[in-house]
């Protein structure tokens, strides 16, 4: 469960990204496709080469959704409701905890490469919990 | 048997050369206990684990972290025989320590994040791919003798 301290840390760290959010989104996605090739099976219609417009575009979407979630940490279910429907009924990505686990890992690596020591154990813990919470909400409507 | 390309082996050794086994080992283990607090169950005799600060400063955590990462160093010297290298440790983790192998995957992922935070942009996507493969294979080797 996200504590008040976790929420504060997440908002603070997201605030430190200073406009690099889109770059991080694209970087995290590229790392995910590279480290976990099975995740590419959900994007057969994409140009998956490094730096592709589609990866950049999709990274931007993912980060925008996460930014929105971070502004609504007290009500993730509602904030992510549309996305939850999309994943359950249209996209039907295999139970979100798996791809989200890989996306979570790659997002955290991307954040850590940029933030260095500022990616403290406490921040790491808060972000990990946040991504878990997002995955749970996205999985809510699967069945 | 896992195949390692020349490039992968080179990436592994060049990253490893930049790693302080003592620092990164201590940090990785501390993060495991902080981010996944249920893992503290394996370390009930380690003393004060009551807060992130206590965990990070705990000398037993630091010493054990160093031990764990030193063992990782052995894996890197024996990439072509990981199952053999970890055979005894695998039995130990199963028979004496009773550790669920899922925890090896968690520690592996944490180690990758620690490397990322220390190395910054040098920890490129290609480096991450190679190291995710390595930690996965090490976790697998450690689980191999479970019965």
mmCIF file of C-alpha atoms in Angstrom:
data_model
loop_
_atom_site.group_PDB
_atom_site.id
_atom_site.type_symbol
_atom_site.label_atom_id
_atom_site.label_comp_id
_atom_site.label_asym_id
_atom_site.label_seq_id
_atom_site.Cartn_x
_atom_site.Cartn_y
_atom_site.Cartn_z
ATOM 1 C CA UNK A 1 0.000 0.000 0.000
ATOM 2 C CA UNK A 2 1.314 3.423 -0.887
ATOM 3 C CA UNK A 3 2.048 5.398 2.277
ATOM 4 C CA UNK A 4 1.911 9.187 2.457
ATOM 5 C CA UNK A 5 5.709 9.186 2.403
ATOM 6 C CA UNK A 6 5.769 6.978 -0.736
ATOM 7 C CA UNK A 7 3.370 9.359 -2.509
ATOM 8 C CA UNK A 8 5.505 12.352 -1.592
ATOM 9 C CA UNK A 9 8.690 10.650 -2.829
ATOM 10 C CA UNK A 10 7.082 9.644 -6.127
ATOM 11 C CA UNK A 11 5.782 13.145 -6.805
ATOM 12 C CA UNK A 12 9.139 14.649 -5.857
ATOM 13 C CA UNK A 13 11.160 12.341 -8.063
ATOM 14 C CA UNK A 14 8.807 12.782 -11.021
ATOM 15 C CA UNK A 15 9.135 16.525 -10.508
ATOM 16 C CA UNK A 16 12.933 16.231 -10.829
ATOM 17 C CA UNK A 17 12.741 14.841 -14.350
ATOM 18 C CA UNK A 18 12.521 18.378 -15.758
ATOM 19 C CA UNK A 19 10.941 17.638 -19.113
ATOM 20 C CA UNK A 20 12.911 14.445 -19.739
ATOM 21 C CA UNK A 21 9.794 12.343 -19.209
ATOM 22 C CA UNK A 22 9.263 11.627 -22.904
ATOM 23 C CA UNK A 23 12.856 10.612 -23.411
ATOM 24 C CA UNK A 24 12.550 8.300 -20.431
ATOM 25 C CA UNK A 25 9.368 6.766 -21.833
ATOM 26 C CA UNK A 26 11.047 5.967 -25.155
ATOM 27 C CA UNK A 27 14.209 4.739 -23.384
ATOM 28 C CA UNK A 28 12.230 2.484 -21.029
ATOM 29 C CA UNK A 29 10.253 0.965 -23.923
ATOM 30 C CA UNK A 30 13.352 0.384 -26.013
ATOM 31 C CA UNK A 31 15.086 -1.265 -23.027
ATOM 32 C CA UNK A 32 12.025 -3.453 -22.487
ATOM 33 C CA UNK A 33 11.862 -4.621 -26.111
ATOM 34 C CA UNK A 34 15.590 -5.264 -26.061
ATOM 35 C CA UNK A 35 15.832 -7.085 -22.714
ATOM 36 C CA UNK A 36 12.525 -8.949 -22.945
ATOM 37 C CA UNK A 37 11.892 -9.787 -26.614
ATOM 38 C CA UNK A 38 8.505 -11.496 -25.973
ATOM 39 C CA UNK A 39 7.084 -8.049 -25.167
ATOM 40 C CA UNK A 40 7.496 -7.180 -28.841
ATOM 41 C CA UNK A 41 4.705 -9.608 -29.707
ATOM 42 C CA UNK A 42 2.184 -6.943 -28.733
ATOM 43 C CA UNK A 43 3.566 -4.489 -31.282
ATOM 44 C CA UNK A 44 3.750 -6.348 -34.613
ATOM 45 C CA UNK A 45 2.431 -3.210 -36.302
ATOM 46 C CA UNK A 46 5.265 -1.023 -34.979
ATOM 47 C CA UNK A 47 8.629 -0.130 -36.398
ATOM 48 C CA UNK A 48 10.654 -1.418 -33.459
ATOM 49 C CA UNK A 49 14.045 -0.123 -34.536
ATOM 50 C CA UNK A 50 15.907 2.086 -32.097
ATOM 51 C CA UNK A 51 14.696 5.672 -32.093
ATOM 52 C CA UNK A 52 11.633 4.902 -34.222
ATOM 53 C CA UNK A 53 8.864 7.481 -34.226
ATOM 54 C CA UNK A 54 6.423 4.863 -33.060
ATOM 55 C CA UNK A 55 8.487 3.956 -30.015
ATOM 56 C CA UNK A 56 8.908 7.636 -29.170
ATOM 57 C CA UNK A 57 5.191 8.252 -29.670
ATOM 58 C CA UNK A 58 4.175 5.294 -27.576
ATOM 59 C CA UNK A 59 6.714 6.084 -24.860
ATOM 60 C CA UNK A 60 5.185 9.561 -24.678
ATOM 61 C CA UNK A 61 1.708 8.057 -24.226
ATOM 62 C CA UNK A 62 2.863 5.684 -21.492
ATOM 63 C CA UNK A 63 4.593 8.463 -19.589
ATOM 64 C CA UNK A 64 1.574 10.762 -19.923
ATOM 65 C CA UNK A 65 -0.590 8.029 -18.379
ATOM 66 C CA UNK A 66 1.891 7.537 -15.545
ATOM 67 C CA UNK A 67 2.103 11.310 -14.979
ATOM 68 C CA UNK A 68 -1.662 11.422 -14.726
ATOM 69 C CA UNK A 69 -1.633 8.532 -12.284
ATOM 70 C CA UNK A 70 0.983 10.318 -10.178
ATOM 71 C CA UNK A 71 -1.278 13.389 -9.965
ATOM 72 C CA UNK A 72 -4.072 11.117 -8.719
ATOM 73 C CA UNK A 73 -2.320 8.766 -6.331
ATOM 74 C CA UNK A 74 -5.272 8.826 -3.974
ATOM 75 C CA UNK A 75 -7.565 7.475 -6.633
ATOM 76 C CA UNK A 76 -5.612 5.323 -9.050
ATOM 77 C CA UNK A 77 -8.597 3.167 -9.930
ATOM 78 C CA UNK A 78 -10.516 6.079 -11.330
ATOM 79 C CA UNK A 79 -7.535 7.805 -12.940
ATOM 80 C CA UNK A 80 -6.602 4.637 -14.821
ATOM 81 C CA UNK A 81 -10.145 3.441 -15.472
ATOM 82 C CA UNK A 82 -10.090 4.029 -19.246
ATOM 83 C CA UNK A 83 -6.711 2.343 -19.588
ATOM 84 C CA UNK A 84 -7.934 -0.515 -17.478
ATOM 85 C CA UNK A 85 -10.844 -1.071 -19.894
ATOM 86 C CA UNK A 86 -8.520 -0.817 -22.876
ATOM 87 C CA UNK A 87 -6.080 -3.407 -21.554
ATOM 88 C CA UNK A 88 -8.790 -5.831 -20.495
ATOM 89 C CA UNK A 89 -11.116 -5.705 -23.485
ATOM 90 C CA UNK A 90 -9.109 -4.474 -26.458
ATOM 91 C CA UNK A 91 -5.441 -5.071 -25.962
ATOM 92 C CA UNK A 92 -5.742 -8.189 -23.831
ATOM 93 C CA UNK A 93 -2.087 -8.096 -22.940
ATOM 94 C CA UNK A 94 -1.235 -11.232 -20.992
ATOM 95 C CA UNK A 95 -1.990 -10.584 -17.273
ATOM 96 C CA UNK A 96 -0.537 -7.146 -16.823
ATOM 97 C CA UNK A 97 1.695 -8.052 -13.992
ATOM 98 C CA UNK A 98 4.151 -9.703 -16.354
ATOM 99 C CA UNK A 99 4.692 -7.054 -19.008
ATOM 100 C CA UNK A 100 4.275 -4.398 -16.358
ATOM 101 C CA UNK A 101 6.939 -6.138 -14.323
ATOM 102 C CA UNK A 102 9.276 -5.823 -17.308
ATOM 103 C CA UNK A 103 8.175 -2.258 -18.039
ATOM 104 C CA UNK A 104 8.560 -1.441 -14.343
ATOM 105 C CA UNK A 105 12.087 -2.847 -14.285
ATOM 106 C CA UNK A 106 13.085 -0.943 -17.440
ATOM 107 C CA UNK A 107 11.456 2.297 -16.304
ATOM 108 C CA UNK A 108 13.356 2.032 -13.023
ATOM 109 C CA UNK A 109 16.649 1.342 -14.815
ATOM 110 C CA UNK A 110 15.980 4.363 -17.026
ATOM 111 C CA UNK A 111 15.257 6.541 -13.986
ATOM 112 C CA UNK A 112 18.304 5.180 -12.131
ATOM 113 C CA UNK A 113 20.691 5.916 -15.016
ATOM 114 C CA UNK A 114 19.523 9.531 -14.982
ATOM 115 C CA UNK A 115 19.158 10.088 -11.262
ATOM 116 C CA UNK A 116 22.167 8.145 -9.954
ATOM 117 C CA UNK A 117 22.387 8.406 -6.170
ATOM 118 C CA UNK A 118 19.109 10.301 -6.058
ATOM 119 C CA UNK A 119 17.443 7.006 -6.906
ATOM 120 C CA UNK A 120 17.728 6.074 -3.247
ATOM 121 C CA UNK A 121 16.439 2.814 -1.749
ATOM 122 C CA UNK A 122 13.398 4.718 -0.428
ATOM 123 C CA UNK A 123 12.588 6.176 -3.852
ATOM 124 C CA UNK A 124 13.207 2.766 -5.449
ATOM 125 C CA UNK A 125 10.770 1.172 -3.031
ATOM 126 C CA UNK A 126 8.092 3.835 -3.627
ATOM 127 C CA UNK A 127 8.346 3.602 -7.423
ATOM 128 C CA UNK A 128 8.279 -0.203 -7.331
ATOM 129 C CA UNK A 129 5.144 -0.127 -5.195
ATOM 130 C CA UNK A 130 3.560 2.483 -7.471
ATOM 131 C CA UNK A 131 4.158 0.379 -10.600
ATOM 132 C CA UNK A 132 2.706 -2.643 -8.779
ATOM 133 C CA UNK A 133 -0.376 -0.621 -7.902
ATOM 134 C CA UNK A 134 -0.738 0.532 -11.522
ATOM 135 C CA UNK A 135 -0.453 -3.090 -12.713
ATOM 136 C CA UNK A 136 -3.173 -4.165 -10.256
ATOM 137 C CA UNK A 137 -5.555 -1.483 -11.478
ATOM 138 C CA UNK A 138 -4.910 -2.373 -15.115
ATOM 139 C CA UNK A 139 -5.668 -6.022 -14.327
ATOM 140 C CA UNK A 140 -8.896 -5.302 -12.434
ATOM 141 C CA UNK A 141 -11.277 -5.891 -15.307
ATOM 142 C CA UNK A 142 -9.665 -8.920 -16.898
ATOM 143 C CA UNK A 143 -12.248 -11.290 -15.522
ATOM 144 C CA UNK B 1 23.982 -24.676 -21.824
ATOM 145 C CA UNK B 2 23.765 -20.921 -22.163
ATOM 146 C CA UNK B 3 25.605 -19.362 -25.041
ATOM 147 C CA UNK B 4 27.564 -16.160 -24.475
ATOM 148 C CA UNK B 5 28.759 -14.166 -27.467
ATOM 149 C CA UNK B 6 32.165 -12.500 -27.375
ATOM 150 C CA UNK B 7 30.430 -9.144 -27.177
ATOM 151 C CA UNK B 8 28.329 -10.217 -24.200
ATOM 152 C CA UNK B 9 31.368 -11.534 -22.344
ATOM 153 C CA UNK B 10 33.172 -8.273 -23.030
ATOM 154 C CA UNK B 11 30.226 -6.209 -21.773
ATOM 155 C CA UNK B 12 30.022 -8.285 -18.625
ATOM 156 C CA UNK B 13 33.731 -7.943 -17.802
ATOM 157 C CA UNK B 14 33.919 -4.259 -18.651
ATOM 158 C CA UNK B 15 30.981 -3.461 -16.380
ATOM 159 C CA UNK B 16 32.292 -5.783 -13.653
ATOM 160 C CA UNK B 17 35.649 -3.987 -13.707
ATOM 161 C CA UNK B 18 33.833 -0.810 -12.662
ATOM 162 C CA UNK B 19 31.969 -2.460 -9.781
ATOM 163 C CA UNK B 20 33.004 -2.143 -6.150
ATOM 164 C CA UNK B 21 31.928 -5.559 -4.905
ATOM 165 C CA UNK B 22 31.708 -4.344 -1.323
ATOM 166 C CA UNK B 23 29.647 -1.221 -2.084
ATOM 167 C CA UNK B 24 27.341 -2.685 -4.702
ATOM 168 C CA UNK B 25 26.866 -5.921 -2.798
ATOM 169 C CA UNK B 26 25.898 -4.075 0.388
ATOM 170 C CA UNK B 27 23.591 -1.761 -1.536
ATOM 171 C CA UNK B 28 21.876 -4.536 -3.489
ATOM 172 C CA UNK B 29 21.145 -6.595 -0.396
ATOM 173 C CA UNK B 30 19.972 -3.542 1.559
ATOM 174 C CA UNK B 31 17.609 -2.613 -1.276
ATOM 175 C CA UNK B 32 16.227 -6.160 -1.367
ATOM 176 C CA UNK B 33 15.358 -5.915 2.331
ATOM 177 C CA UNK B 34 13.887 -2.408 1.914
ATOM 178 C CA UNK B 35 11.950 -2.766 -1.342
ATOM 179 C CA UNK B 36 10.703 -6.303 -0.596
ATOM 180 C CA UNK B 37 10.479 -6.320 3.196
ATOM 181 C CA UNK B 38 9.220 -9.899 3.379
ATOM 182 C CA UNK B 39 12.740 -11.022 2.429
ATOM 183 C CA UNK B 40 13.805 -9.982 5.942
ATOM 184 C CA UNK B 41 12.435 -13.312 7.077
ATOM 185 C CA UNK B 42 15.682 -14.932 5.999
ATOM 186 C CA UNK B 43 17.774 -12.616 8.122
ATOM 187 C CA UNK B 44 16.115 -12.639 11.519
ATOM 188 C CA UNK B 45 19.475 -12.856 13.286
ATOM 189 C CA UNK B 46 20.887 -9.781 11.570
ATOM 190 C CA UNK B 47 19.837 -7.359 14.302
ATOM 191 C CA UNK B 48 18.260 -4.008 13.566
ATOM 192 C CA UNK B 49 16.310 -4.016 10.283
ATOM 193 C CA UNK B 50 13.634 -1.645 11.485
ATOM 194 C CA UNK B 51 14.073 1.155 8.911
ATOM 195 C CA UNK B 52 15.869 1.846 5.613
ATOM 196 C CA UNK B 53 18.548 3.777 7.528
ATOM 197 C CA UNK B 54 19.037 0.888 9.964
ATOM 198 C CA UNK B 55 19.239 -1.623 7.112
ATOM 199 C CA UNK B 56 21.711 0.429 5.067
ATOM 200 C CA UNK B 57 23.967 0.924 8.103
ATOM 201 C CA UNK B 58 23.676 -2.630 9.407
ATOM 202 C CA UNK B 59 27.171 -4.220 9.376
ATOM 203 C CA UNK B 60 25.793 -7.752 8.927
ATOM 204 C CA UNK B 61 23.823 -6.638 5.885
ATOM 205 C CA UNK B 62 26.919 -5.007 4.412
ATOM 206 C CA UNK B 63 29.081 -8.057 5.084
ATOM 207 C CA UNK B 64 26.557 -10.459 3.652
ATOM 208 C CA UNK B 65 25.954 -8.271 0.620
ATOM 209 C CA UNK B 66 29.673 -8.348 -0.072
ATOM 210 C CA UNK B 67 29.682 -12.150 0.244
ATOM 211 C CA UNK B 68 26.772 -12.522 -2.173
ATOM 212 C CA UNK B 69 28.328 -10.287 -4.805
ATOM 213 C CA UNK B 70 31.738 -11.932 -4.402
ATOM 214 C CA UNK B 71 30.029 -15.189 -5.275
ATOM 215 C CA UNK B 72 28.564 -13.464 -8.328
ATOM 216 C CA UNK B 73 32.147 -12.695 -9.321
ATOM 217 C CA UNK B 74 32.804 -16.441 -9.375
ATOM 218 C CA UNK B 75 29.908 -16.869 -11.769
ATOM 219 C CA UNK B 76 31.439 -14.288 -14.077
ATOM 220 C CA UNK B 77 34.719 -16.243 -14.123
ATOM 221 C CA UNK B 78 32.790 -19.425 -14.962
ATOM 222 C CA UNK B 79 30.151 -18.329 -17.449
ATOM 223 C CA UNK B 80 30.376 -21.620 -19.294
ATOM 224 C CA UNK B 81 29.648 -23.716 -16.229
ATOM 225 C CA UNK B 82 27.209 -21.850 -14.021
ATOM 226 C CA UNK B 83 25.270 -24.923 -12.922
ATOM 227 C CA UNK B 84 28.486 -26.595 -11.745
ATOM 228 C CA UNK B 85 29.722 -23.428 -10.047
ATOM 229 C CA UNK B 86 26.490 -22.996 -8.126
ATOM 230 C CA UNK B 87 25.702 -26.641 -7.428
ATOM 231 C CA UNK B 88 26.609 -26.580 -3.736
ATOM 232 C CA UNK B 89 25.112 -23.138 -3.152
ATOM 233 C CA UNK B 90 21.911 -24.304 -4.788
ATOM 234 C CA UNK B 91 21.657 -27.247 -2.409
ATOM 235 C CA UNK B 92 22.387 -24.962 0.526
ATOM 236 C CA UNK B 93 19.648 -22.491 -0.445
ATOM 237 C CA UNK B 94 17.150 -25.317 -0.817
ATOM 238 C CA UNK B 95 17.985 -27.694 2.011
ATOM 239 C CA UNK B 96 19.299 -25.436 4.748
ATOM 240 C CA UNK B 97 18.163 -21.887 3.985
ATOM 241 C CA UNK B 98 14.738 -22.727 2.464
ATOM 242 C CA UNK B 99 14.751 -19.726 0.139
ATOM 243 C CA UNK B 100 12.040 -19.498 -2.530
ATOM 244 C CA UNK B 101 13.949 -19.127 -5.845
ATOM 245 C CA UNK B 102 11.688 -16.220 -6.790
ATOM 246 C CA UNK B 103 13.892 -14.199 -4.440
ATOM 247 C CA UNK B 104 16.932 -14.777 -6.679
ATOM 248 C CA UNK B 105 15.069 -13.067 -9.520
ATOM 249 C CA UNK B 106 14.197 -10.135 -7.243
ATOM 250 C CA UNK B 107 17.808 -9.701 -6.139
ATOM 251 C CA UNK B 108 18.994 -9.962 -9.742
ATOM 252 C CA UNK B 109 16.664 -7.172 -10.860
ATOM 253 C CA UNK B 110 17.781 -5.032 -7.937
ATOM 254 C CA UNK B 111 21.434 -5.575 -8.828
ATOM 255 C CA UNK B 112 20.677 -4.316 -12.348
ATOM 256 C CA UNK B 113 19.082 -1.169 -10.891
ATOM 257 C CA UNK B 114 22.083 -0.616 -8.588
ATOM 258 C CA UNK B 115 24.430 -0.881 -11.575
ATOM 259 C CA UNK B 116 22.241 1.572 -13.503
ATOM 260 C CA UNK B 117 22.342 4.128 -10.713
ATOM 261 C CA UNK B 118 26.132 3.833 -10.354
ATOM 262 C CA UNK B 119 27.003 3.801 -14.046
ATOM 263 C CA UNK B 120 24.448 6.246 -15.450
ATOM 264 C CA UNK B 121 24.394 6.484 -19.247
ATOM 265 C CA UNK B 122 27.223 3.958 -19.493
ATOM 266 C CA UNK B 123 24.621 1.366 -18.530
ATOM 267 C CA UNK B 124 23.247 1.300 -22.033
ATOM 268 C CA UNK B 125 20.264 -0.786 -23.175
ATOM 269 C CA UNK B 126 22.716 -3.350 -24.582
ATOM 270 C CA UNK B 127 24.467 -3.568 -21.194
ATOM 271 C CA UNK B 128 21.131 -3.991 -19.478
ATOM 272 C CA UNK B 129 20.127 -6.778 -21.864
ATOM 273 C CA UNK B 130 23.361 -8.667 -21.170
ATOM 274 C CA UNK B 131 23.128 -8.208 -17.422
ATOM 275 C CA UNK B 132 19.427 -9.151 -17.272
ATOM 276 C CA UNK B 133 20.426 -12.315 -19.113
ATOM 277 C CA UNK B 134 23.269 -12.920 -16.638
ATOM 278 C CA UNK B 135 21.189 -12.431 -13.491
ATOM 279 C CA UNK B 136 18.474 -14.645 -14.984
ATOM 280 C CA UNK B 137 20.930 -17.419 -15.702
ATOM 281 C CA UNK B 138 22.514 -17.129 -12.240
ATOM 282 C CA UNK B 139 19.061 -17.311 -10.642
ATOM 283 C CA UNK B 140 18.307 -20.380 -12.718
ATOM 284 C CA UNK B 141 21.576 -22.058 -11.716
ATOM 285 C CA UNK B 142 20.870 -21.344 -8.046
ATOM 286 C CA UNK B 143 17.446 -22.932 -8.377
ATOM 287 C CA UNK B 144 18.727 -25.915 -10.333
ATOM 288 C CA UNK B 145 19.312 -28.302 -7.413
ATOM 289 C CA UNK B 146 15.971 -27.640 -5.748
ATOM 290 C CA UNK B 147 13.875 -30.684 -5.089
#
